[in-house]
PDB file of C-alpha atoms in Angstrom:
ATOM      1  CA  MET B 826      21.284   1.942  -3.788  1.00 48.00           C
ATOM      2  CA  THR B 827      20.597  -0.124  -6.861  1.00 47.00           C
ATOM      3  CA  THR B 828      21.159   2.582  -9.516  1.00 60.00           C
ATOM      4  CA  ASP B 829      24.095   3.598 -11.704  1.00 61.00           C
ATOM      5  CA  ALA B 830      24.984   6.213  -9.108  1.00 72.00           C
ATOM      6  CA  TRP B 831      25.880   3.370  -6.748  1.00 77.00           C
ATOM      7  CA  GLU B 832      29.630   3.382  -7.511  1.00 83.00           C
ATOM      8  CA  SER B 833      29.938   7.092  -6.844  1.00 84.00           C
ATOM      9  CA  ALA B 834      27.873   6.833  -3.661  1.00 84.00           C
ATOM     10  CA  GLU B 835      29.846   3.820  -2.478  1.00 87.00           C
ATOM     11  CA  GLN B 836      33.148   5.624  -2.975  1.00 89.00           C
ATOM     12  CA  GLY B 837      31.936   8.749  -1.184  1.00 89.00           C
ATOM     13  CA  PHE B 838      30.440   6.912   1.766  1.00 89.00           C
ATOM     14  CA  THR B 839      33.421   4.548   2.023  1.00 91.00           C
ATOM     15  CA  ARG B 840      35.722   7.576   2.244  1.00 90.00           C
ATOM     16  CA  LEU B 841      33.436   9.166   4.855  1.00 89.00           C
ATOM     17  CA  LEU B 842      33.022   6.029   6.966  1.00 90.00           C
ATOM     18  CA  SER B 843      36.678   4.972   6.892  1.00 90.00           C
ATOM     19  CA  ARG B 844      37.902   8.501   7.748  1.00 86.00           C
ATOM     20  CA  GLY B 845      41.271   7.796   6.115  1.00 82.00           C
ATOM     21  CA  ARG B 846      41.915   4.596   8.054  1.00 86.00           C
ATOM     22  CA  PRO B 847      42.532   1.583   5.757  1.00 87.00           C
ATOM     23  CA  GLU B 848      41.326  -0.921   8.363  1.00 88.00           C
ATOM     24  CA  ARG B 849      37.926   0.786   8.405  1.00 89.00           C
ATOM     25  CA  GLN B 850      37.686   0.952   4.610  1.00 91.00           C
ATOM     26  CA  GLU B 851      37.129  -2.793   4.183  1.00 92.00           C
ATOM     27  CA  VAL B 852      34.434  -2.778   6.866  1.00 92.00           C
ATOM     28  CA  ALA B 853      32.688   0.187   5.225  1.00 92.00           C
ATOM     29  CA  VAL B 854      32.710  -1.464   1.780  1.00 92.00           C
ATOM     30  CA  ARG B 855      31.408  -4.730   3.239  1.00 92.00           C
ATOM     31  CA  ARG B 856      28.538  -2.951   5.038  1.00 92.00           C
ATOM     32  CA  LEU B 857      27.572  -0.916   1.969  1.00 91.00           C
ATOM     33  CA  GLU B 858      27.633  -4.004  -0.262  1.00 90.00           C
ATOM     34  CA  ARG B 859      25.531  -5.923   2.271  1.00 90.00           C
ATOM     35  CA  SER B 860      22.924  -3.164   2.174  1.00 88.00           C
ATOM     36  CA  ARG B 861      22.994  -3.094  -1.614  1.00 87.00           C
ATOM     37  CA  HIS B 862      22.523  -6.859  -1.731  1.00 87.00           C
ATOM     38  CA  GLU B 863      19.591  -6.623   0.698  1.00 86.00           C
ATOM     39  CA  LEU B 864      17.853  -4.091  -1.556  1.00 82.00           C
ATOM     40  CA  ALA B 865      18.561  -5.696  -4.920  1.00 82.00           C
ATOM     41  CA  GLY B 866      16.073  -8.029  -6.536  1.00 71.00           C
ATOM     42  CA  ARG B 867      13.175  -7.433  -4.155  1.00 73.00           C
ATOM     43  CA  THR B 868       9.642  -7.416  -5.533  1.00 73.00           C
ATOM     44  CA  GLY B 869       6.141  -6.570  -4.352  1.00 70.00           C
ATOM     45  CA  ALA B 870       5.832  -4.833  -0.984  1.00 70.00           C
ATOM     46  CA  GLU B 871       9.112  -6.295   0.206  1.00 77.00           C
ATOM     47  CA  PRO B 872      11.396  -3.479  -1.088  1.00 78.00           C
ATOM     48  CA  GLU B 873       9.710  -0.848   1.084  1.00 81.00           C
ATOM     49  CA  GLN B 874      10.150  -2.952   4.224  1.00 84.00           C
ATOM     50  CA  VAL B 875      13.794  -3.721   3.419  1.00 86.00           C
ATOM     51  CA  ARG B 876      14.441  -0.068   2.537  1.00 85.00           C
ATOM     52  CA  ALA B 877      12.991   1.032   5.876  1.00 86.00           C
ATOM     53  CA  GLU B 878      15.134  -1.507   7.725  1.00 89.00           C
ATOM     54  CA  GLN B 879      18.293  -0.415   5.909  1.00 87.00           C
ATOM     55  CA  GLU B 880      17.434   3.224   6.496  1.00 88.00           C
ATOM     56  CA  ALA B 881      17.210   2.557  10.244  1.00 89.00           C
ATOM     57  CA  VAL B 882      20.543   0.699  10.234  1.00 90.00           C
ATOM     58  CA  TRP B 883      22.311   3.506   8.386  1.00 89.00           C
ATOM     59  CA  ARG B 884      20.703   6.213  10.484  1.00 89.00           C
ATOM     60  CA  ILE B 885      22.297   4.609  13.559  1.00 90.00           C
ATOM     61  CA  ARG B 886      25.673   4.129  11.846  1.00 89.00           C
ATOM     62  CA  LEU B 887      25.808   7.724  10.660  1.00 88.00           C
ATOM     63  CA  SER B 888      24.640   9.007  14.025  1.00 89.00           C
ATOM     64  CA  ASP B 889      27.456   7.048  15.685  1.00 89.00           C
ATOM     65  CA  LEU B 890      29.924   8.445  13.150  1.00 88.00           C
ATOM     66  CA  LEU B 891      28.874  12.010  13.910  1.00 88.00           C
ATOM     67  CA  GLU B 892      29.028  11.397  17.639  1.00 89.00           C
ATOM     68  CA  ASP B 893      32.570  10.010  17.328  1.00 88.00           C
ATOM     69  CA  ASP B 894      33.727  12.568  14.757  1.00 88.00           C
ATOM     70  CA  PRO B 895      31.639  15.778  14.628  1.00 87.00           C
ATOM     71  CA  ALA B 896      33.929  17.111  11.875  1.00 87.00           C
ATOM     72  CA  ALA B 897      32.448  14.482   9.520  1.00 87.00           C
ATOM     73  CA  GLU B 898      29.164  16.433   9.414  1.00 88.00           C
ATOM     74  CA  ALA B 899      30.248  18.738   6.583  1.00 87.00           C
ATOM     75  CA  GLU B 900      31.317  15.852   4.351  1.00 88.00           C
ATOM     76  CA  LEU B 901      28.114  13.937   5.147  1.00 87.00           C
ATOM     77  CA  ARG B 902      26.006  16.978   4.247  1.00 86.00           C
ATOM     78  CA  VAL B 903      27.786  17.259   0.878  1.00 86.00           C
ATOM     79  CA  LEU B 904      27.238  13.559   0.133  1.00 84.00           C
ATOM     80  CA  VAL B 905      23.580  13.662   1.105  1.00 83.00           C
ATOM     81  CA  ALA B 906      22.981  16.806  -0.959  1.00 81.00           C
ATOM     82  CA  THR B 907      24.741  15.287  -3.963  1.00 80.00           C
ATOM     83  CA  PHE B 908      22.706  12.115  -3.998  1.00 73.00           C
ATOM     84  CA  SER B 909      19.439  13.683  -2.870  1.00 69.00           C
ATOM     85  CA  THR B 910      19.604  16.113  -5.764  1.00 57.00           C
ATOM     86  CA  SER B 911      20.311  13.436  -8.358  1.00 51.00           C
ATOM     87  CA  ALA B 912      17.605  11.142  -6.955  1.00 52.00           C
ATOM     88  CA  SER B 913      14.913  13.792  -6.839  1.00 48.00           C
ATOM     89  CA  ALA B 914      15.856  15.154 -10.264  1.00 48.00           C
ATOM     90  CA  SER B 915      15.211  11.751 -11.812  1.00 48.00           C
ATOM     91  CA  ARG B 916      11.648  11.560 -10.482  1.00 47.00           C
ATOM     92  CA  PRO B 917       8.745  13.464 -11.953  1.00 45.00           C
ATOM     93  CA  ARG B 918       7.448  16.210  -9.679  1.00 43.00           C
ATOM     94  CA  SER B 919       4.196  17.925 -10.482  1.00 43.00           C
ATOM     95  CA  ILE B 920       0.817  18.777  -9.082  1.00 44.00           C
ATOM     96  CA  ALA B 921      -2.106  19.714 -11.300  1.00 44.00           C
ATOM     97  CA  ILE B 922      -5.640  20.207 -10.041  1.00 43.00           C
ATOM     98  CA  SER B 923      -8.471  21.301 -12.281  1.00 43.00           C
ATOM     99  CA  GLY B 924     -11.700  23.008 -11.294  1.00 45.00           C
ATOM    100  CA  ASP B 925     -13.807  19.887 -11.838  1.00 47.00           C
ATOM    101  CA  ASN B 926     -12.207  18.041  -8.880  1.00 42.00           C
ATOM    102  CA  SER B 927      -9.884  15.967 -11.045  1.00 43.00           C
ATOM    103  CA  GLY B 928      -6.157  16.172 -11.137  1.00 42.00           C
ATOM    104  CA  ILE B 929      -2.837  14.450 -11.184  1.00 42.00           C
ATOM    105  CA  ALA B 930      -0.498  14.600  -8.222  1.00 42.00           C
ATOM    106  CA  SER B 931       3.069  13.385  -8.348  1.00 42.00           C
ATOM    107  CA  THR B 932       5.217  14.206  -5.356  1.00 47.00           C
ATOM    108  CA  GLY B 933       8.457  12.565  -6.438  1.00 48.00           C
ATOM    109  CA  ASP B 934       8.732  10.790  -3.068  1.00 50.00           C
ATOM    110  CA  HIS B 935       7.858   7.203  -3.935  1.00 48.00           C
ATOM    111  CA  ALA B 936       4.990   7.777  -6.285  1.00 46.00           C
ATOM    112  CA  THR B 937       5.080   8.920  -9.855  1.00 45.00           C
ATOM    113  CA  ASN B 938       1.812   9.781 -11.533  1.00 48.00           C
ATOM    114  CA  VAL B 939      -0.887   9.233  -8.977  1.00 51.00           C
ATOM    115  CA  GLN B 940      -4.226  10.027 -10.551  1.00 59.00           C
ATOM    116  CA  MET B 941      -7.090  11.155  -8.366  1.00 63.00           C
ATOM    117  CA  ARG B 942     -10.527  11.711  -9.870  1.00 70.00           C
ATOM    118  CA  ALA B 943     -13.811  12.405  -8.139  1.00 73.00           C
ATOM    119  CA  GLU B 944     -17.163  13.848  -8.986  1.00 77.00           C
ATOM    120  CA  ALA B 945     -19.850  15.138  -6.676  1.00 78.00           C
ATOM    121  CA  SER B 946     -23.335  16.206  -7.619  1.00 82.00           C
ATOM    122  CA  GLY B 947     -26.019  18.135  -5.823  1.00 85.00           C
ATOM    123  CA  SER B 948     -24.750  19.015  -2.363  1.00 82.00           C
ATOM    124  CA  GLY B 949     -22.220  16.147  -2.323  1.00 81.00           C
ATOM    125  CA  ARG B 950     -18.633  16.735  -1.231  1.00 80.00           C
ATOM    126  CA  VAL B 951     -15.370  15.236  -2.376  1.00 76.00           C
ATOM    127  CA  TYR B 952     -12.424  14.664  -0.047  1.00 75.00           C
ATOM    128  CA  GLN B 953      -9.195  13.361  -1.540  1.00 72.00           C
ATOM    129  CA  ALA B 954      -5.797  12.828  -0.038  1.00 71.00           C
ATOM    130  CA  GLY B 955      -2.605  11.234  -1.188  1.00 64.00           C
ATOM    131  CA  ARG B 956      -1.902  10.111   2.349  1.00 62.00           C
ATOM    132  CA  ASP B 957      -3.338  10.976   5.763  1.00 70.00           C
ATOM    133  CA  GLN B 958      -6.559  12.884   5.952  1.00 71.00           C
ATOM    134  CA  THR B 959      -8.634  14.134   8.883  1.00 75.00           C
ATOM    135  CA  ILE B 960     -12.053  15.690   8.382  1.00 73.00           C
ATOM    136  CA  ASN B 961     -13.872  17.428  11.208  1.00 75.00           C
ATOM    137  CA  GLU B 962     -17.294  18.823  10.383  1.00 73.00           C
TER     138      GLU B 962
END
């Protein structure tokens, strides 16, 4: 919510959240701007925590919206698809693994260019994971 796409997203979500009622429009804009302010200018590990908190807040708000107005689902799906597509298109997405147990993995989720290298000799084994890993031998 801190990119150039913000204005377009704000307009779309304001329209969705206000559902054509001017009294709701001001509340929607205020909530969206509050979330934007919370996310802007964070450094270190802090952005991930704030993003998770804002995600939880908006998950509840959108769930309430859909409960109150099930017809809003179609418009919400269009908005989510629009901004999910533009967000994922801007991130590199590739996976390359070579036979010598080295490779580059980039999922496009929150990482871009994660490099994983390992070498085993003799009867050694290499286990690599970009996230969770369970090994049962």
